[in-house]
Amino acid sequence: MLENKLIQPLNVSYSSDEAGSERADEAAKIVASGVNVSYAGRPAITNVNLNIRSKAVTALIGPSGCGKTTFLRCINRMNDLIETCQVSGSITLDNEDVYGDDVDVVVLRRRIGMVFQKPNPFPKSIFENVAYGPRIHGQANKGDDLNEIVERSLIRAGLWDEVKDRLDAPATGLSGGQQQRLCIARAIAVEPDVILMDEPCSALDPIATARIEELIDDLKTKYTIVIVTHSMQQAARVSQRTAFFHLGELVEENEAKVIFTNPSDDRTRAYVTGSIG
Amino acid sequence: MSTSSLTTRHPNQILVERLIRAILFSCSAVAIFITVGIVASLIFEAALFFQSVSIFEFLFGTEWSPQTALREDQVGASGRFGAVPLFVGTGLISTVALCVSAPLGIFSAIYLAEYASDGVRSFVKPLLEILAGIPTVVYGFFAAIVIAPAISDFGKVVGLEVAYESALAAGLVMGVMIIPLISSISDDIIKAVPDSLREGSRGLGATKSETIRRVVLPAALPGIAGGILLATSRAIGETMIVVMAAGLAANLTFNPLEAVTTVTVQIVVLLTGDQEFDSPKTLAAFALGLALFCVTLVLNVVGSQIVKKFREQYD
Amino acid sequence: MTERKSPGSLSSSAMPGVVERHRGEERFKFLGLAAILVSLSFLAFFLVSIIGTGYGAFLQTALKVEVDLTYDSLGLVEPATEEDIANIRYRSIVRSAMRDIITEDVGRREARTLYGMLGAAAEFDLRDIVVEQPQLIGTVASLWLTSSDDVDLYNKGDASEASQLQTRLSEKQQEWYATLEAQGRIKTRFNWTFLTSSDSRDPEVAGVYGAMIGSFFALGVCLLLSCVVGVLAAVYLEEFAARNRWTQFLEININNLAAVPSITFGLLGLAIFLGFFGLPRSASLVGGMVLALMTLPTVIISSRVALQAVAPSIREAAFGIGASRVQAVFHHVVPLAMPGILTGVILGMARALGETAPLLMIGMIAFIADPPSTLTQPASALPVQVYLWADSPERGFAEKTAGAILVLLVFLLLMNLMAVILRRKFEK
Ligand SMILES: Nc1ncnc2c1ncn2[C@@H]1O[C@H](COP(=O)(O)OP(=O)(O)OP(=O)(O)O)[C@@H](O)[C@H]1O
Ligand SMILES: [Mg+2]
């Protein structure tokens, strides 16, 4: 599960940004309090309380099966698609409960985009993939508006130069890394506030991974990003805040540097030094 | 049986094993014999037919009247054998059938695959399958006794002239018969579209129906098209419904309200009368059979190939 | 804390067009449901109309008459021999019985129409009764005899106006019918004749027995051939054949054969079995052979699936105790796969039972009044009978056609039930 190199002490440069530490209670984009999730009555995560900073990258780490994906999918209510899944507690986006009675998941998910573990471009052209979101949401239907959105999103996802000559080619013909960046472009095309990423690099080679990491670093100026990752190095490189999950609990959340160098909980320490997981 | 010693087996036993293997092998070869038999007998009889009627006239002639003898004494001059009206009639009825079964089958499949709960699914699927299990002669009776008069009467009410044996009536009932074929293939295909695509679309805020219409169906389209080819082959080869509910006269028309005849109807008509085996009339049936066999074979091969490719794509 | 945004920024009203999109969602879902409902209502309409038309075939109208069987009127002397009984002129007895009931004066013409109310079936009825109960001779017996087809339809059509207008009973006959009914001489009873007699030109005596026997013979032949050849072929392909071009070719061939139009198999049968080998036309033997050709691919495919479902460990265990391949397969694998194989075979047989077109090709379309007693005699089959009756212009046959369809459907239902039960067992 852990990459071998992580067993050694970490010697990566930490992404230190203003958003990181100081203003701890400030600009909380998403606030989860007392979140419990169970599948068919079997609890998956219990009592998670977590503030997620605006315009910063928050990484969720933890051993397999600890509930990272489950928590992530609570935020944009993708768990609604699983019939056996039960969520309690509250999660707010800009102080508004996403599980509130009058919340429309269509609106919610337009504001909270998602990128999945395995690149999942639609079997359509590159252009149509990016245009999909703006089209369904009526943000732009055709012509220059749409072209502009597609171009802007592809540029922002760092894919434009590679595909600008073949926008009509099928997206499934792209390489894995390109596909994943296309999925990111697709997500940002609808202008969300938040982007959730579930192990976006786990199916990619190191070079493609590096490109995505760079991209994430760029994107945080505009978006709030929550990323699940199994790579501690990645978490350290891209995130300002890191949350460690273990057995369905949120053990510890802090500035990335603190989590990786001086965690307060033994379990966190054990995990980041590679002795559990 | 197995009393043989450790090192050697009784020679008889080896012989028996060989014999059994040979029998098994020949049983599996029967399938080849059947195909060869079909192809050979169709080609042989059709070749005899084409000695007296030119293949060009058969394929492109627009007049079909095998009954009218022009000159009794002349071989092959017992009628006109231009099969175009039959091909068009077959196509017309099959088109009507597909117009009924494709939307109903595909939408049923969508509901079953995407919306229905497991309970509803396990209840509705077998019910739909019943439609495929009903003998075609029963559909034929139903078409001739219930549907054809009803359509004809309805035509009168709205002031349309509808032939009693209209292509519409036969096609409609044939369409109902084909619904389960299309719905079960489409259901399979839709289920084979990976969930990751659905999640990707839902994650962008698309509703379920938007996801189905804009992502799942386009992705499933090649597979569904393959299924429709298989259904077309089924419609073209269907016999009893058209024998009982379609016309006998070879009208060359594209109007579904008129009576048309089909390839299979003419095969039955030509072969169920009392005539000697080698008359051009009976031989014509084999020429029609050959055409039918070739077209359905191509449709089946292409259709099942497409469906197979589709499944492999997402495996 | 940042101040709270305007409430409901995540609600439907926060984005234009969303409400309409949700409505579209409902509409789309409804379309799917509607497609299913339409398809199923075809099925329902279909069954209702077949049952509605066909149940009448299982009922017949009987008239009660006093039959004068005294020796005097029969012109016999005691005791009556079997030969005497066979020679009794039942027709005139039935006719005079009718005359006794309708006491009014009727002319020759009218008398004909009066006799017409009890048809040929009544004479057969009477003969059967007398043969069975010779002690009735010498008495005046009060008996229920089958009415003619016209009376039958008039009775079943009840008093609904449409059928009054369509009836073929003359006004006089309708009057007599009313008289008989007033005297309690008319009843509706179960029509055993339909199940025990064979085809006839008279709808009131026509039945499906001959066709059932014909179908039974043909299915027997089909079962024997397709089951043996099909299962053995499947065993070869699954258990013995090497994966090479030849088996691949066989596989493709079998799959395509399964989708060939059924009428093509009829053409094959006509050209090879009748034309080349000179087997008899219309025989259930040839019918069964043609049906076997048609079902063989299906049987092979389903048997292979059943064989695949047997765990490989069974084979290994058998080899482990020193069994040869043939022994392992036939002693261990095939018995385990048997329920699955049988399920497939039964479903194949059900399809064969309903198949008509190939049978027409080999001449099973003739009018056949007697059930076949050997495989090579001309025979009919249930679906062929349906086709023949459906083509008949006589009104009484519409009911018989639907009745025959019901018999066919009951058989199919039973076969499918068997398959379902077997499969349930198999899955456990
Ligand atoms: N759809 C589901 N149905 C039932 N149980 C589920 C489902 N999804 C997840 N679970 C359970 O919930 C728990 C948390 O799973 P989750 O996928 O959130 O873990 P994770 O931290 O993302 O693991 P990984 O790192 O392997 O992706 C696990 O025990 C898992 O078995
Ligand atoms: Mg996960």
XYZ file of N, CA and C in Angstrom, chain A residues 25 27-28 93-98 102-104 106-108 110-111 136-137 193, chain C residues 1-16 18-19 21-22:
120
model
N -9.261 29.624 12.240
C -10.723 29.583 12.205
C -11.277 30.403 11.044
N -12.013 31.626 7.131
C -12.257 31.141 5.784
C -12.506 29.646 5.716
N -13.278 29.112 6.643
C -13.655 27.702 6.543
C -14.744 27.582 5.485
N -21.563 24.066 3.524
C -20.764 24.734 2.503
C -21.114 26.201 2.616
N -20.161 27.033 2.896
C -20.429 28.446 3.161
C -21.592 28.615 4.134
N -21.512 27.861 5.208
C -22.500 27.939 6.291
C -23.888 27.460 5.923
N -23.966 26.767 4.833
C -25.292 26.264 4.470
C -25.247 24.742 4.486
N -26.164 24.142 5.200
C -26.138 22.688 5.360
C -26.388 21.998 4.018
N -25.431 21.183 3.599
C -25.625 20.535 2.300
C -26.667 19.411 2.369
N -34.049 21.921 1.597
C -34.317 22.494 0.273
C -33.083 22.465 -0.631
N -32.079 21.676 -0.215
C -30.870 21.626 -1.043
C -31.112 20.747 -2.266
N -30.687 21.269 -3.387
C -30.810 20.522 -4.634
C -29.425 19.998 -4.982
N -28.240 18.907 -7.602
C -27.747 19.405 -8.880
C -26.969 20.703 -8.658
N -27.568 21.605 -7.864
C -26.913 22.882 -7.570
C -25.665 22.641 -6.734
N -25.796 21.772 -5.746
C -24.668 21.481 -4.863
C -23.483 20.956 -5.651
N -22.855 21.270 -8.749
C -22.247 22.237 -9.647
C -21.208 23.043 -8.881
N -21.462 23.242 -7.604
C -20.519 24.045 -6.815
C -19.395 23.219 -6.236
N -25.147 20.942 -19.745
C -26.296 20.495 -18.958
C -26.761 21.585 -17.994
N -25.833 22.400 -17.530
C -26.256 23.442 -16.604
C -26.695 24.703 -17.320
N -16.818 25.889 -6.752
C -16.021 26.521 -5.702
C -15.017 25.523 -5.151
N -16.197 33.855 12.099
C -17.215 33.292 11.202
C -17.599 34.274 10.103
N -17.604 33.782 8.906
C -18.122 34.636 7.832
C -19.624 34.736 7.972
N -20.139 35.839 7.457
C -21.590 35.967 7.649
C -22.321 35.020 6.692
N -23.468 34.688 7.132
C -24.262 33.702 6.425
C -24.722 34.241 5.071
N -24.536 33.413 4.059
C -25.004 33.820 2.730
C -26.517 33.798 2.684
N -27.030 34.389 1.646
C -28.490 34.401 1.527
C -28.989 32.958 1.566
N -29.997 32.696 2.385
C -30.444 31.315 2.564
C -30.885 30.691 1.248
N -30.629 29.431 1.143
C -31.130 28.698 -0.010
C -30.273 28.857 -1.249
N -28.983 29.217 -1.073
C -28.161 29.346 -2.274
C -27.841 27.981 -2.874
N -28.189 26.915 -2.148
C -28.010 25.575 -2.711
C -29.339 24.992 -3.172
N -30.395 25.773 -3.065
C -31.708 25.219 -3.426
C -31.939 25.371 -4.917
N -32.985 24.731 -5.380
C -33.278 24.710 -6.811
C -33.430 26.114 -7.373
N -33.930 27.017 -6.539
C -34.196 28.351 -7.050
C -32.918 29.140 -7.303
N -31.784 28.604 -6.795
C -30.546 29.347 -6.941
C -29.969 29.253 -8.349
N -30.492 28.313 -9.127
C -29.937 28.149 -10.467
C -31.079 28.101 -11.467
N -30.990 28.891 -12.508
C -32.097 28.884 -13.461
C -32.187 27.540 -14.177
N -33.200 24.651 -13.221
C -33.056 23.376 -12.523
C -34.415 22.710 -12.281
N -35.400 23.537 -11.946
C -36.727 22.980 -11.680
C -37.230 22.244 -12.914
N -35.415 20.957 -15.194
C -34.625 19.735 -15.399
C -35.149 18.597 -14.541
N -35.568 18.919 -13.338
C -36.112 17.847 -12.490
C -37.413 17.321 -13.047
